[in-house]
């Protein structure tokens, strides 16, 4: 058998079956993923101190309410573009939001000014709700990923607010 024939035989007997196996194995996993961008319905983000979450955003109806630096409540209607949703969804995938525990940190009674952040991503079939407490002292990688996700959400909402010009 010639050298070229050996390479063709190798490709047909090892590489091609591996490609077919990967296609058959991973196709249903990717197609049936519970958190797909095209299945995105809405996102809610709330934040505040302790149980008082007076700041919130809801992407479904664009309701955005927050307390500004002068302690007055500001209510606006801010909608996200599909690019914003795609960006947040891809960042959530990158940071592993879908694998986060439901609660990061503990509700502590000792400190009065512990910030709390609620993040909820709603999809057609599933939703992911994560509560992040500011006094988390566990796994630093988990805390870093959760804080990055919080910052991404905040920056995206702020950019959408600036675009709306209201």
Backbone as CSV, one residue per row, in Angstrom:
resi,resn,N_x,N_y,N_z,CA_x,CA_y,CA_z,C_x,C_y,C_z
1,UNK,0.846,-1.172,0.000,0.000,0.000,0.000,0.892,1.235,0.000
2,UNK,0.528,2.206,-0.812,1.353,3.406,-0.908,1.125,4.312,0.304
3,UNK,2.012,5.292,0.440,1.933,6.236,1.552,0.626,7.040,1.505
4,UNK,0.214,7.439,0.330,-1.024,8.193,0.154,-2.232,7.329,0.510
5,UNK,-2.181,6.057,0.125,-3.259,5.117,0.441,-3.391,4.909,1.943
6,UNK,-2.252,4.861,2.648,-2.278,4.700,4.103,-2.938,5.907,4.775
7,UNK,-2.638,7.100,4.289,-3.229,8.315,4.866,-4.740,8.352,4.640
8,UNK,-5.165,7.962,3.462,-6.604,7.928,3.169,-7.290,6.891,4.046
9,UNK,-6.676,5.705,4.191,-7.232,4.662,5.045,-7.321,5.144,6.496
10,UNK,-6.301,5.818,6.984,-6.286,6.341,8.340,-7.411,7.361,8.536
11,UNK,-7.568,8.247,7.573,-8.623,9.265,7.670,-9.995,8.624,7.668
12,UNK,-10.197,7.635,6.815,-11.510,6.995,6.733,-11.813,6.100,7.922
13,UNK,-10.820,5.501,8.519,-11.070,4.561,9.604,-11.027,5.181,10.999
14,UNK,-10.366,6.304,11.189,-10.264,6.891,12.531,-10.894,8.279,12.600
15,UNK,-10.477,9.150,11.740,-10.912,10.546,11.829,-12.379,10.700,11.441
16,UNK,-12.805,10.109,10.367,-14.198,10.223,9.926,-15.182,9.649,10.956
17,UNK,-14.937,8.458,11.510,-15.859,7.969,12.552,-15.885,8.877,13.793
18,UNK,-14.758,9.481,14.115,-14.725,10.390,15.263,-15.584,11.627,15.001
19,UNK,-15.511,12.166,13.800,-16.324,13.323,13.434,-17.809,12.953,13.466
20,UNK,-18.138,11.805,12.927,-19.534,11.352,12.937,-20.018,11.137,14.367
21,UNK,-19.185,10.525,15.193,-19.548,10.300,16.600,-19.798,11.627,17.323
22,UNK,-18.913,12.601,17.139,-19.081,13.903,17.794,-20.366,14.579,17.329
23,UNK,-20.655,14.495,16.054,-21.872,15.098,15.525,-23.111,14.444,16.150
24,UNK,-23.132,13.121,16.185,-24.283,12.402,16.734,-24.416,12.652,18.238
25,UNK,-23.309,12.691,18.953,-23.344,12.842,20.412,-23.692,14.272,20.834
26,UNK,-23.071,15.275,20.232,-23.233,16.649,20.704,-24.419,17.387,20.088
27,UNK,-24.925,16.941,18.971,-26.041,17.644,18.326,-27.259,17.756,19.240
28,UNK,-27.757,16.674,19.861,-28.922,16.828,20.737,-28.629,17.682,21.972
29,UNK,-27.420,17.622,22.452,-27.058,18.415,23.630,-27.131,19.897,23.301
30,UNK,-26.605,20.282,22.165,-26.615,21.690,21.770,-28.026,22.135,21.401
31,UNK,-28.763,21.285,20.698,-30.117,21.655,20.297,-31.059,21.747,21.482
32,UNK,-30.875,20.911,22.489,-31.779,20.876,23.633,-31.266,21.655,24.832
33,UNK,-30.310,22.512,24.614,-29.790,23.325,25.713,-30.929,24.185,26.264
34,UNK,-31.085,24.234,27.582,-32.226,24.957,28.152,-32.097,26.471,28.064
35,UNK,-30.905,26.987,27.943,-30.706,28.430,27.915,-30.143,28.845,26.557
36,UNK,-31.048,29.025,25.592,-30.651,29.451,24.257,-31.072,30.892,24.054
37,UNK,-30.296,31.614,23.308,-30.589,33.033,23.072,-31.937,33.208,22.397
38,UNK,-32.264,32.334,21.468,-33.532,32.485,20.745,-34.742,32.213,21.642
39,UNK,-34.547,31.526,22.769,-35.635,31.252,23.705,-35.742,32.295,24.815
40,UNK,-34.914,33.329,24.757,-34.909,34.355,25.799,-36.261,35.067,25.835
41,UNK,-36.806,35.224,27.054,-38.082,35.908,27.229,-37.862,37.249,27.910
42,UNK,-37.228,37.216,29.085,-37.015,38.466,29.816,-35.918,38.292,30.852
43,UNK,-35.538,39.434,31.423,-34.519,39.452,32.457,-34.940,40.461,33.521
44,UNK,-34.800,40.076,34.784,-35.044,41.001,35.885,-33.759,41.141,36.691
45,UNK,-33.526,42.359,37.121,-32.350,42.648,37.941,-32.793,43.606,39.031
46,UNK,-32.585,43.216,40.278,-32.951,44.058,41.415,-31.761,44.163,42.341
47,UNK,-31.635,45.303,42.997,-30.549,45.478,43.941,-30.959,46.456,45.022
48,UNK,-30.293,46.304,46.160,-30.558,47.174,47.288,-29.821,46.667,48.514
49,UNK,-30.200,47.226,49.654,-29.566,46.862,50.913,-30.524,45.965,51.688
50,UNK,-29.971,44.871,52.215,-30.739,43.864,52.949,-31.905,43.368,52.109
51,UNK,-33.125,43.390,52.638,-34.282,42.887,51.901,-34.986,43.972,51.100
52,UNK,-34.544,45.212,51.247,-35.170,46.315,50.534,-34.519,46.450,49.165
53,UNK,-35.200,45.959,48.157,-34.670,46.025,46.794,-35.453,47.084,46.017
54,UNK,-35.219,48.352,46.373,-35.964,49.436,45.743,-35.491,49.753,44.334
55,UNK,-34.347,49.267,43.942,-33.823,49.458,42.588,-34.128,48.199,41.782
56,UNK,-34.723,48.368,40.612,-35.007,47.180,39.807,-35.128,47.529,38.332
57,UNK,-34.947,46.490,37.508,-35.113,46.601,36.061,-35.802,45.343,35.571
58,UNK,-36.769,45.511,34.664,-37.469,44.393,34.061,-37.425,44.593,32.550
59,UNK,-36.783,43.682,31.833,-36.622,43.859,30.386,-37.901,43.586,29.622
60,UNK,-38.844,42.889,30.227,-40.081,42.559,29.516,-40.905,43.813,29.230
61,UNK,-41.069,44.665,30.238,-41.857,45.881,30.044,-41.001,47.150,30.075
62,UNK,-39.678,47.000,30.238,-38.774,48.147,30.225,-38.822,48.972,31.489
63,UNK,-39.455,48.475,32.530,-39.585,49.210,33.792,-38.227,49.303,34.483
64,UNK,-37.761,50.524,34.707,-36.461,50.763,35.336,-36.653,51.794,36.435
65,UNK,-36.366,51.385,37.653,-36.514,52.274,38.800,-35.268,52.171,39.660
66,UNK,-34.762,53.349,40.058,-33.585,53.347,40.922,-33.583,54.596,41.788
67,UNK,-32.796,54.530,42.846,-32.621,55.662,43.746,-31.340,56.371,43.317
68,UNK,-31.436,57.662,42.980,-30.251,58.381,42.528,-29.451,58.912,43.721
69,UNK,-28.403,59.655,43.448,-27.510,60.145,44.506,-28.185,61.160,45.426
70,UNK,-29.311,61.723,45.006,-30.043,62.694,45.833,-31.169,62.037,46.616
71,UNK,-31.156,60.706,46.700,-32.158,59.900,47.400,-33.578,60.109,46.884
72,UNK,-33.700,60.345,45.610,-35.026,60.420,45.021,-35.195,59.269,44.034
73,UNK,-36.420,58.793,43.917,-36.707,57.661,43.055,-36.869,58.133,41.614
74,UNK,-36.163,57.474,40.722,-36.234,57.784,39.296,-36.882,56.587,38.607
75,UNK,-37.969,56.854,37.862,-38.654,55.800,37.119,-38.560,56.110,35.640
76,UNK,-38.135,55.100,34.867,-37.969,55.259,33.435,-38.440,54.003,32.723
77,UNK,-38.610,54.143,31.433,-38.880,52.995,30.584,-37.687,52.855,29.637
78,UNK,-36.961,51.762,29.805,-35.742,51.519,29.034,-35.810,50.105,28.470
79,UNK,-35.733,49.996,27.165,-35.761,48.683,26.529,-34.377,48.305,26.025
80,UNK,-34.085,47.010,26.083,-32.815,46.492,25.583,-32.963,46.120,24.112
81,UNK,-31.905,46.331,23.348,-31.876,45.894,21.958,-31.486,44.424,21.924
82,UNK,-31.695,43.799,20.791,-31.345,42.383,20.668,-29.838,42.171,20.827
83,UNK,-29.041,43.175,20.442,-27.585,43.078,20.638,-27.240,43.053,22.127
84,UNK,-27.958,43.830,22.927,-27.734,43.843,24.370,-28.056,42.484,24.981
85,UNK,-29.160,41.918,24.540,-29.570,40.605,25.047,-28.556,39.546,24.637
86,UNK,-28.117,39.597,23.393,-27.105,38.647,22.910,-25.812,38.783,23.708
87,UNK,-25.404,40.021,23.990,-24.182,40.258,24.753,-24.305,39.682,26.172
88,UNK,-25.421,39.973,26.842,-25.602,39.459,28.206,-25.692,37.937,28.216
89,UNK,-26.396,37.372,27.245,-26.523,35.923,27.166,-25.159,35.265,26.938
90,UNK,-24.351,35.824,26.036,-23.033,35.238,25.777,-22.109,35.398,26.982
91,UNK,-22.209,36.528,27.693,-21.403,36.705,28.906,-21.841,35.723,29.979
92,UNK,-23.149,35.495,30.091,-23.649,34.527,31.067,-23.124,33.131,30.750
93,UNK,-23.093,32.781,29.469,-22.519,31.487,29.066,-21.031,31.425,29.386
94,UNK,-20.324,32.496,29.076,-18.882,32.549,29.297,-18.533,32.428,30.780
95,UNK,-19.304,33.112,31.618,-19.024,33.104,33.061,-19.625,31.902,33.779
96,UNK,-20.467,31.147,33.107,-21.058,29.959,33.709,-22.219,30.254,34.637
97,UNK,-23.008,31.275,34.319,-24.143,31.646,35.171,-25.080,30.477,35.392
98,UNK,-25.246,29.635,34.390,-26.204,28.538,34.489,-25.764,27.515,35.529
99,UNK,-24.479,27.523,35.906,-23.975,26.583,36.906,-23.833,27.215,38.288
100,UNK,-24.164,28.492,38.426,-24.072,29.153,39.727,-25.092,28.544,40.687
101,UNK,-24.778,28.535,41.978,-25.806,28.158,42.951,-26.874,29.254,42.999
102,UNK,-28.036,28.920,43.539,-29.122,29.893,43.591,-28.823,31.060,44.517
103,UNK,-28.025,30.818,45.542,-27.660,31.872,46.478,-26.147,31.883,46.647
104,UNK,-25.564,33.065,46.468,-24.126,33.223,46.649,-23.953,34.143,47.847
105,UNK,-23.514,33.586,48.938,-23.378,34.339,50.175,-24.498,33.975,51.129
106,UNK,-24.470,34.596,52.283,-25.472,34.333,53.296,-26.125,35.619,53.745
107,UNK,-27.391,35.511,54.071,-28.119,36.646,54.608,-27.673,36.798,56.059
108,UNK,-26.966,37.886,56.360,-26.462,38.059,57.717,-27.179,39.213,58.404
109,UNK,-27.483,39.023,59.668,-28.181,40.046,60.446,-27.202,41.025,61.078
110,UNK,-25.908,40.681,61.121,-24.939,41.520,61.823,-24.612,42.826,61.094
111,UNK,-24.557,42.804,59.786,-24.225,44.040,59.079,-25.483,44.614,58.441
112,UNK,-25.685,45.879,58.641,-26.912,46.531,58.205,-26.845,46.995,56.745
113,UNK,-25.669,47.196,56.215,-25.549,47.764,54.873,-24.956,46.771,53.875
114,UNK,-25.404,45.525,53.922,-24.904,44.523,52.995,-25.729,44.591,51.719
115,UNK,-25.098,44.890,50.583,-25.861,44.948,49.337,-26.297,43.550,48.883
116,UNK,-27.431,43.534,48.232,-27.977,42.282,47.715,-28.391,42.516,46.263
117,UNK,-28.108,41.536,45.404,-28.426,41.627,43.984,-29.194,40.379,43.574
118,UNK,-30.320,40.570,42.939,-31.122,39.464,42.401,-31.060,39.523,40.883
119,UNK,-30.622,38.438,40.272,-30.551,38.350,38.814,-31.418,37.186,38.370
120,UNK,-32.342,37.443,37.445,-33.203,36.391,36.926,-33.233,36.462,35.407
121,UNK,-32.897,35.359,34.776,-32.979,35.233,33.323,-34.096,34.244,33.026
122,UNK,-35.121,34.672,32.294,-36.266,33.834,31.962,-36.191,33.406,30.504
123,UNK,-36.346,32.101,30.295,-36.376,31.522,28.954,-37.695,30.791,28.794
124,UNK,-38.001,30.331,27.596,-39.291,29.682,27.344,-39.530,28.496,28.269
125,UNK,-38.514,27.670,28.434,-38.689,26.440,29.197,-38.140,26.505,30.616
126,UNK,-37.225,27.412,30.876,-36.523,27.433,32.155,-36.184,28.852,32.543
127,UNK,-35.819,29.029,33.798,-35.293,30.322,34.224,-34.174,30.078,35.232
128,UNK,-33.308,31.063,35.357,-32.196,30.983,36.306,-32.251,32.205,37.197
129,UNK,-32.363,31.980,38.499,-32.436,33.059,39.484,-31.246,32.919,40.427
130,UNK,-30.460,33.983,40.547,-29.286,33.982,41.413,-29.374,35.185,42.346
131,UNK,-29.151,34.938,43.630,-29.088,36.009,44.623,-27.632,36.126,45.064
132,UNK,-27.096,37.340,44.983,-25.713,37.601,45.361,-25.691,38.568,46.539
133,UNK,-25.109,38.127,47.641,-24.942,38.991,48.812,-23.540,39.588,48.777
134,UNK,-23.425,40.829,49.193,-22.163,41.546,49.135,-21.106,41.048,50.097
135,UNK,-21.489,40.296,51.130,-20.506,39.844,52.123,-20.112,38.378,51.922
136,UNK,-20.093,37.936,50.680,-19.732,36.557,50.365,-18.251,36.341,50.631
137,UNK,-17.922,35.293,51.375,-16.516,35.007,51.680,-16.138,33.579,51.291
138,UNK,-16.822,33.022,50.316,-16.538,31.661,49.869,-15.515,31.624,48.757
139,UNK,-15.785,30.803,47.766,-14.896,30.599,46.634,-14.686,31.921,45.881
140,UNK,-13.449,32.430,45.817,-13.206,33.711,45.154,-13.491,33.687,43.650
141,UNK,-13.326,32.540,43.005,-13.619,32.449,41.572,-15.117,32.602,41.319
142,UNK,-15.925,32.006,42.170,-17.374,32.125,42.049,-17.813,33.561,42.298
143,UNK,-17.254,34.174,43.324,-17.575,35.569,43.626,-17.168,36.475,42.471
144,UNK,-15.987,36.266,41.912,-15.514,37.086,40.798,-16.432,36.947,39.582
145,UNK,-16.839,35.721,39.272,-17.733,35.497,38.128,-19.092,36.157,38.370
146,UNK,-19.616,36.048,39.583,-20.915,36.656,39.897,-20.837,38.178,39.842
147,UNK,-19.757,38.755,40.347,-19.586,40.208,40.308,-19.428,40.679,38.859
148,UNK,-18.704,39.927,38.048,-18.568,40.278,36.631,-19.928,40.264,35.932
149,UNK,-20.752,39.257,36.244,-22.079,39.184,35.633,-22.926,40.367,36.078
150,UNK,-22.851,40.729,37.341,-23.595,41.886,37.858,-23.159,43.154,37.132
151,UNK,-21.853,43.327,36.950,-21.344,44.516,36.259,-21.781,44.554,34.801
152,UNK,-21.787,43.410,34.150,-22.231,43.345,32.753,-23.688,43.785,32.653
153,UNK,-24.524,43.298,33.557,-25.935,43.663,33.544,-26.090,45.158,33.799
154,UNK,-25.401,45.673,34.810,-25.502,47.097,35.129,-25.041,47.972,33.968
155,UNK,-23.907,47.624,33.367,-23.390,48.414,32.242,-24.331,48.368,31.046
156,UNK,-24.914,47.218,30.778,-25.837,47.082,29.651,-27.085,47.925,29.876
157,UNK,-27.612,47.895,31.080,-28.798,48.717,31.394,-28.451,50.196,31.304
158,UNK,-27.294,50.591,31.827,-26.888,51.994,31.766,-26.708,52.477,30.327
159,UNK,-26.123,51.626,29.475,-25.961,51.982,28.064,-27.314,52.130,27.380
160,UNK,-28.237,51.228,27.702,-29.581,51.323,27.116,-30.292,52.580,27.594
161,UNK,-30.056,52.973,28.848,-30.649,54.196,29.381,-30.084,55.417,28.657
162,UNK,-28.787,55.426,28.421,-28.177,56.554,27.702,-28.704,56.646,26.271
163,UNK,-28.897,55.494,25.628,-29.427,55.482,24.272,-30.840,56.033,24.216
164,UNK,-31.632,55.705,25.244,-33.032,56.141,25.234,-33.127,57.660,25.392
165,UNK,-32.140,58.272,26.044,-32.091,59.719,26.174,-33.143,60.321,27.080
166,UNK,-33.767,59.516,27.894,-34.810,60.022,28.787,-34.260,60.331,30.142
